[in-house]
Amino acid sequence: MKKIFTLALISMGLLTASAQEQRIMRIYMMDGTSQTIKVTDVSKIAFEKEGEMPIDPENKLVDMGLSVKWAAWNVGATMPSDYGNFYAYGEIEPKSEYTVENYQWVNPDYDPDQFMDEWEQYYKLGSTMTGTNYDVAHVKWGEQWRIPTREEWKELIENSKWTWTAIDGVAGCRATSNINGNSIFFPAAGNMVGKEHTHDQLGCFYWTSSEYDGEPDEECRNYRANMDATNHAADGYDYPDVGFSVRAVYGPVPSRTVSYLAPNEPVDLGLSVKWAPFNIGGTVGSPSGHYFCWGETEVKRYSHRFNYIHYDPISDSYVDLGESICGTEYDPATMCWNDDWRLPTAAEMQELIEKCTWTRSGYDAIVTGPNGNSIRLPAMQFLTYAGKPSGFLSPISSGYYLTGDEGAETWASGKPTDHEVCTVLKFYMEEGTYKLDTTTYKGMGMSVRPVYAK
């Protein structure tokens, strides 16, 4: 984050100076020349680190009458006509060459000769990276600065009049708001492919924070905004290793939590808590529902550590959410249903194991309580990086159900887990086993069967 140092210019003597004693400030340049400025024309002098923004967001944002405010210039620039820096998708530093080989999030284990699909060439970073540690605008500028989503780019494009023009001799696009008449300029900086600077002064290429929404096992692509003299759209997508400009927006990260229909009544199994009759995202007739990672309240198309929102890729560490997330903002049951529901604790899940009768129906578990009532737990396995249940990789059918409790402090091997594991119910009804596991990775997508919180 930039540090600003302000030089106080106004002293008692300056305040009382007469017109005949007008004070000036002389600036001596490195080339031997000098410039003079009237002291009375200066309010302050700020020494700023080039390419970064002042801490105060009001200094450089433009209100276009939309859902977010827009930065007046690119990340890495100091004025609207500056190109700023080029960035590969999800990287926070510019470089002189943009290739697959030097892309930070390329998969080093990728080998097309080992039956690996093309999408496995990169670590896919999730449906959106806005406001995360992959977001250069957020990392460099802080606060609520972030890379706009594809939807926010489309909002700007659709609600603006676009003009191909020039500022300071630099060609580019001016967007003038149809709502309030304010405008911002986008320099035609082109892009970087390898060492080649292409489309210079011909087009504007900006990353959105949104991943291409094709199938998870398609090649890795991310949406871009592309403007030139005739076209203005955010429909194109590109490989993540190319270098594009970044224009920041200012505003809270859009919530990705989805509300689902909660059960009318919980099921009383004769235990210390009542249980939901189906998983989050399911129904009484189809109880399976969706997958969630521990501490997340959104449904994702695939899961691994690089799109787990509580993992910091820069420091290779995990956020400490506490020993229990039951009933908190990190509880998908509470956030996706309502305050009447929460994740079960490990103790409540253990009670389900010990005090109920477990029988097999296909690969699913029928869990019957001491009072004769029962619930069905579908064997959904877990969500893989390929966007398919783990049965896609293994014929063993199983169930993985989250509790609200964090896992063990160390693996069985003695390696510290450092907040990367949680406690889950695992069952393999074909083998007749059902137990708690305290060393399951938090970033796996798993099933959620809530308990009644009242």
XYZ file of C-alpha atoms in Angstrom:
454
model
C 0.000 0.000 0.000
C 1.353 3.436 -0.910
C 2.581 5.748 1.767
C 1.908 9.471 1.275
C 4.149 12.098 2.832
C 2.737 15.633 2.880
C 5.029 18.696 3.093
C 3.497 21.545 5.078
C 3.964 24.745 3.126
C 1.926 27.303 4.974
C 3.647 28.999 7.871
C 2.711 32.112 9.820
C 5.078 34.151 7.667
C 3.477 32.929 4.463
C -0.014 33.729 5.713
C 0.969 37.332 6.348
C 2.958 37.861 3.176
C 1.830 40.881 1.208
C 1.234 41.037 -2.531
C 4.571 42.855 -2.875
C 6.351 39.950 -1.107
C 4.782 37.075 -3.046
C 6.631 33.878 -2.174
C 7.481 31.284 -4.818
C 8.677 27.690 -4.666
C 11.473 26.762 -7.082
C 11.792 23.112 -8.177
C 15.249 22.103 -9.446
C 15.165 19.308 -12.034
C 17.817 16.623 -12.612
C 18.612 18.058 -16.051
C 19.703 21.387 -14.549
C 16.528 23.323 -15.347
C 14.126 24.686 -12.749
C 10.460 25.577 -12.423
C 8.696 28.047 -10.152
C 5.237 27.853 -8.581
C 3.467 30.454 -6.441
C 3.218 29.169 -2.891
C -0.328 30.515 -2.666
C -1.293 28.172 -5.535
C -0.144 25.068 -3.659
C -2.265 23.276 -1.046
C 0.108 20.385 -0.369
C 2.925 18.339 -1.870
C 2.573 14.542 -1.823
C 5.433 12.128 -2.474
C 3.817 8.987 -3.839
C 5.081 5.586 -4.967
C 4.594 5.436 -8.717
C 1.876 3.093 -9.935
C -0.096 2.849 -6.701
C -3.139 4.709 -5.462
C -3.556 7.041 -2.515
C -5.166 5.329 0.472
C -8.192 7.606 0.263
C -10.450 6.014 -2.394
C -12.318 9.274 -2.981
C -9.271 10.772 -4.707
C -9.322 8.642 -7.821
C -12.751 7.070 -8.268
C -15.511 8.026 -10.686
C -19.209 7.615 -9.990
C -20.845 6.366 -13.182
C -24.214 5.908 -11.472
C -23.745 2.141 -11.344
C -23.530 -0.538 -8.650
C -19.813 0.204 -8.078
C -17.500 3.190 -8.504
C -14.762 2.957 -11.154
C -11.104 3.929 -10.893
C -10.022 6.856 -13.055
C -6.988 4.975 -14.383
C -5.380 1.561 -14.663
C -3.544 -0.323 -11.941
C 0.116 0.684 -12.262
C -0.732 4.050 -13.859
C -0.719 7.554 -12.399
C -3.126 9.285 -14.794
C -5.901 8.272 -17.217
C -3.680 8.230 -20.312
C -1.026 6.001 -18.720
C -1.082 2.355 -19.756
C -0.181 1.086 -16.307
C 0.964 -2.514 -15.995
C -0.002 -5.735 -17.722
C -0.931 -8.696 -15.549
C -1.525 -12.377 -16.164
C -4.769 -13.648 -14.654
C -4.471 -14.031 -10.888
C -0.928 -12.620 -10.705
C -0.093 -9.506 -8.706
C 3.176 -8.429 -10.315
C 3.934 -7.334 -13.912
C 6.718 -8.992 -15.893
C 8.587 -8.587 -19.170
C 7.366 -11.842 -20.720
C 3.988 -13.585 -20.508
C 4.186 -17.303 -21.233
C 2.709 -20.571 -20.013
C 6.113 -21.494 -18.595
C 6.402 -18.451 -16.302
C 2.708 -18.242 -15.364
C 2.467 -18.407 -11.574
C -0.536 -20.721 -11.473
C 0.508 -23.258 -14.065
C 0.378 -26.870 -12.878
C 3.991 -28.122 -12.693
C 2.784 -31.725 -12.775
C 0.898 -31.315 -16.037
C 1.972 -33.878 -18.608
C -0.180 -34.363 -21.726
C 1.516 -37.726 -22.274
C 0.177 -39.019 -18.943
C -3.501 -38.987 -19.890
C -4.044 -35.538 -18.360
C -6.727 -33.250 -19.820
C -5.896 -29.758 -21.119
C -7.815 -28.059 -18.309
C -5.320 -29.549 -15.856
C -2.521 -27.427 -17.343
C -3.475 -24.543 -15.028
C -4.690 -24.225 -11.456
C -8.176 -22.846 -12.006
C -8.810 -20.112 -9.437
C -12.579 -20.263 -9.035
C -15.649 -18.717 -10.627
C -14.426 -15.260 -9.560
C -11.264 -13.910 -7.942
C -12.562 -10.414 -7.150
C -11.461 -9.232 -3.713
C -9.200 -12.258 -3.148
C -5.436 -12.614 -2.906
C -5.372 -13.346 -6.643
C -6.813 -9.856 -7.289
C -4.002 -7.365 -8.015
C -6.281 -4.341 -7.561
C -7.299 -5.520 -4.105
C -3.793 -6.574 -3.082
C -2.137 -3.328 -4.277
C -4.805 -0.775 -3.393
C -6.567 -2.391 -0.436
C -9.939 -1.525 1.099
C -12.807 -2.304 -1.300
C -10.753 -1.868 -4.472
C -10.947 -4.982 -6.652
C -11.061 -6.285 -10.233
C -14.603 -5.960 -11.610
C -16.626 -9.062 -12.320
C -17.826 -9.771 -15.829
C -21.303 -8.610 -14.773
C -19.905 -5.274 -13.528
C -18.042 -4.774 -16.793
C -21.217 -5.537 -18.755
C -23.128 -3.068 -16.571
C -20.636 -0.333 -17.506
C -20.640 -1.253 -21.194
C -24.425 -1.375 -21.494
C -25.022 1.881 -19.600
C -22.428 4.057 -21.316
C -21.914 5.882 -24.583
C -18.561 4.870 -26.076
C -16.320 7.201 -28.064
C -12.969 6.430 -29.710
C -10.788 9.414 -28.849
C -7.346 10.396 -27.544
C -5.942 11.981 -24.373
C -2.370 13.289 -24.213
C -1.820 11.776 -27.661
C -2.903 8.311 -26.444
C -5.762 6.636 -28.314
C -8.477 4.893 -26.397
C -12.142 4.643 -25.457
C -14.102 7.131 -23.420
C -17.147 5.755 -21.604
C -19.746 8.410 -20.782
C -22.474 7.358 -18.387
C -26.010 7.390 -19.746
C -27.145 7.793 -16.150
C -25.260 10.832 -14.812
C -22.982 12.024 -17.647
C -19.688 11.268 -15.879
C -16.945 9.656 -17.947
C -13.755 7.612 -17.729
C -11.021 6.955 -20.272
C -9.489 3.598 -21.186
C -6.143 3.827 -23.029
C -5.659 1.431 -25.948
C -2.727 -0.301 -24.301
C -3.103 -3.527 -26.243
C -1.836 -6.686 -24.547
C 1.213 -8.863 -23.992
C 1.643 -12.329 -25.489
C 5.068 -13.749 -24.712
C 7.431 -10.810 -25.272
C 5.252 -9.256 -27.962
C 3.241 -6.112 -27.251
C 0.268 -6.493 -29.594
C -2.653 -4.197 -30.549
C -0.865 -1.136 -29.136
C -3.053 1.955 -29.754
C -5.618 -0.304 -31.419
C -7.551 -1.923 -28.591
C -8.206 -2.068 -24.847
C -7.914 -5.490 -23.184
C -8.949 -5.786 -19.540
C -9.294 -8.787 -17.268
C -12.604 -9.370 -15.584
C -12.467 -11.382 -12.369
C -14.764 -14.064 -13.801
C -13.861 -17.514 -15.007
C -15.290 -18.777 -18.285
C -18.478 -20.638 -17.395
C -18.060 -23.657 -19.653
C -17.778 -27.149 -18.232
C -15.170 -27.499 -15.442
C -13.170 -29.998 -17.494
C -12.844 -27.660 -20.477
C -9.617 -25.730 -21.073
C -8.926 -22.974 -18.541
C -10.201 -19.609 -19.799
C -11.196 -16.327 -18.132
C -13.484 -13.569 -19.372
C -12.035 -10.293 -20.627
C -13.465 -6.898 -21.555
C -12.376 -5.759 -25.012
C -12.987 -2.272 -26.437
C -11.839 -0.640 -29.678
C -13.138 1.905 -32.189
C -16.231 -0.160 -33.028
C -16.715 -2.923 -30.424
C -17.307 -2.858 -26.675
C -18.039 -6.178 -24.969
C -17.145 -8.541 -22.126
C -18.008 -11.743 -23.969
C -14.542 -12.869 -25.011
C -12.282 -15.119 -22.958
C -8.606 -15.963 -23.053
C -5.830 -18.089 -21.600
C -4.749 -16.899 -18.138
C -1.055 -16.491 -18.987
C -1.457 -13.514 -21.371
C -0.921 -9.961 -20.069
C -3.916 -7.626 -19.948
C -4.601 -4.273 -18.278
C -6.551 -4.039 -15.021
C -9.076 -1.316 -14.185
C -10.330 -1.434 -10.606
C -13.757 -0.838 -9.140
C -14.611 0.211 -5.589
C -17.364 -1.570 -3.714
C -18.144 -4.635 -1.583
C -17.616 -8.063 -3.105
C -20.951 -9.382 -4.412
C -22.359 -12.114 -2.200
C -22.326 -15.571 -3.741
C -24.467 -17.128 -1.009
C -27.623 -18.686 -2.439
C -30.846 -19.088 -0.471
C -32.507 -22.492 -0.611
C -35.880 -23.743 0.543
C -35.572 -25.006 4.119
C -37.675 -27.901 5.460
C -41.020 -27.130 7.057
C -40.298 -29.500 9.935
C -37.181 -31.210 11.284
C -37.054 -34.941 11.949
C -37.020 -36.044 15.584
C -34.836 -39.151 15.895
C -35.008 -39.151 19.683
C -31.575 -37.521 20.021
C -30.307 -34.281 21.553
C -31.062 -32.370 18.323
C -33.501 -32.729 15.468
C -32.229 -33.337 11.946
C -33.162 -31.986 8.540
C -34.947 -34.457 6.226
C -32.690 -33.529 3.266
C -29.366 -31.880 2.390
C -28.969 -28.212 1.500
C -30.111 -27.871 -2.095
C -32.253 -31.003 -1.903
C -35.914 -31.783 -1.243
C -37.841 -34.445 0.627
C -38.220 -36.422 -2.580
C -34.610 -35.847 -3.709
C -32.457 -35.355 -0.598
C -29.018 -35.200 -2.261
C -28.541 -31.420 -2.632
C -25.236 -29.655 -3.356
C -21.613 -29.649 -2.238
C -20.016 -27.111 0.108
C -16.481 -26.580 1.385
C -15.955 -26.059 5.104
C -16.589 -22.407 5.989
C -18.029 -21.519 2.558
C -21.633 -20.627 1.789
C -21.521 -20.845 -2.005
C -21.935 -23.747 -4.395
C -18.936 -24.311 -6.670
C -18.460 -26.286 -9.861
C -15.244 -27.923 -8.674
C -13.140 -27.860 -5.535
C -9.445 -27.824 -4.655
C -7.224 -25.567 -2.593
C -6.698 -22.954 -5.310
C -10.392 -22.023 -5.335
C -10.964 -22.474 -1.588
C -11.698 -18.941 -0.394
C -10.087 -19.436 3.019
C -6.744 -20.374 1.466
C -4.145 -17.639 0.841
C -2.045 -18.652 -2.183
C 0.493 -15.898 -1.590
C 1.489 -17.100 1.888
C 0.385 -20.724 1.331
C -1.669 -20.609 4.530
C -5.252 -21.028 5.719
C -7.528 -18.580 7.526
C -8.287 -19.479 11.126
C -12.102 -19.469 11.383
C -12.100 -20.810 14.931
C -12.688 -24.259 16.374
C -16.375 -24.211 15.415
C -18.349 -22.371 12.711
C -21.781 -23.608 13.830
C -24.368 -20.835 13.471
C -21.821 -18.276 12.234
C -21.471 -16.404 8.948
C -19.352 -19.337 7.757
C -22.090 -21.909 8.349
C -23.804 -22.834 5.047
C -26.874 -24.158 6.866
C -27.464 -20.877 8.683
C -26.639 -18.676 5.700
C -28.328 -20.704 2.927
C -31.433 -21.672 4.926
C -32.051 -19.477 7.982
C -31.139 -19.005 11.628
C -33.278 -22.012 12.595
C -30.623 -24.311 11.112
C -26.894 -24.925 11.541
C -24.183 -27.472 10.908
C -24.079 -30.343 13.399
C -21.213 -30.444 15.856
C -18.866 -33.399 15.872
C -20.470 -34.558 19.121
C -23.932 -34.474 17.537
C -22.682 -36.411 14.534
C -21.059 -38.942 16.872
C -24.392 -39.288 18.672
C -25.994 -40.067 15.292
C -23.399 -42.802 14.780
C -23.600 -44.373 18.220
C -27.309 -44.149 19.078
C -28.875 -44.922 15.699
C -29.191 -48.018 13.558
C -27.469 -47.779 10.167
C -28.722 -49.834 7.236
C -27.826 -49.818 3.589
C -30.088 -48.777 0.702
C -28.058 -49.032 -2.461
C -24.962 -47.060 -1.453
C -26.981 -44.668 0.746
C -27.349 -44.823 4.519
C -30.732 -45.139 6.247
C -30.222 -43.848 9.790
C -32.944 -44.858 12.259
C -33.138 -43.222 15.656
C -34.057 -44.737 19.028
C -37.697 -43.661 18.523
C -38.040 -45.422 15.159
C -37.905 -42.312 12.930
C -35.271 -42.234 10.197
C -33.427 -40.036 7.692
C -31.668 -40.932 4.452
C -28.083 -39.804 3.874
C -27.215 -40.066 0.154
C -23.746 -41.379 -0.717
C -22.703 -38.331 -2.732
C -18.943 -38.811 -2.189
C -17.083 -35.470 -2.569
C -16.677 -32.921 -5.360
C -13.420 -33.177 -7.273
C -11.333 -30.736 -9.293
C -12.861 -32.287 -12.407
C -16.280 -31.036 -11.319
C -17.537 -34.573 -10.806
C -18.184 -36.665 -7.659
C -15.202 -38.688 -6.478
C -16.864 -41.835 -7.838
C -15.782 -40.544 -11.233
C -12.272 -41.421 -10.103
C -13.060 -44.420 -7.900
C -15.804 -47.058 -7.914
C -16.126 -46.938 -4.130
C -19.346 -45.109 -3.180
C -19.243 -43.134 0.030
C -20.726 -40.206 1.898
C -18.853 -37.153 3.206
C -20.865 -34.891 5.540
C -19.548 -31.715 7.141
C -19.661 -30.890 10.820
C -19.038 -27.382 12.115
C -15.894 -28.444 13.965
C -12.330 -27.924 12.860
C -10.132 -30.989 12.545
C -7.069 -32.289 14.337
C -4.034 -30.089 14.849
C -1.754 -32.626 13.179
C -2.016 -35.366 10.592
C -1.453 -38.953 11.671
C 2.070 -38.517 10.288
C 2.685 -35.713 12.792
C 2.657 -32.934 10.169
C 0.853 -29.801 11.458
C -2.450 -29.172 9.699
C -2.474 -25.383 10.307
C -6.261 -24.951 9.939
C -6.505 -26.943 6.698
C -8.631 -29.873 7.971
C -12.096 -30.301 9.436
C -14.145 -33.038 11.106
C -16.572 -34.903 8.854
C -18.781 -37.974 8.844
C -17.528 -40.582 6.398
C -19.503 -43.688 5.569
C -19.021 -46.613 3.206
C -22.248 -48.595 3.445
C -20.979 -51.263 1.037
C -18.350 -52.026 3.662
C -20.635 -51.276 6.604
C -18.419 -48.519 8.064
C -19.439 -45.085 9.334
C -17.206 -42.905 11.453
C -15.899 -39.400 12.138
C -12.691 -38.320 10.441
C -10.749 -35.335 11.833
C -8.225 -35.008 9.004
C -10.402 -34.262 5.954
C -9.284 -31.325 3.817
C -11.537 -28.267 4.214
C -11.361 -27.325 0.538
C -13.206 -30.453 -0.645
C -16.832 -30.012 -1.666
C -18.973 -32.139 0.674
C -22.605 -32.684 1.632
C -24.368 -30.738 4.382
C -27.151 -32.215 6.506
C -28.194 -29.470 8.963
C -29.629 -29.808 12.450
C -32.414 -27.723 13.932
C -30.912 -24.889 15.973
C -33.925 -24.228 18.234
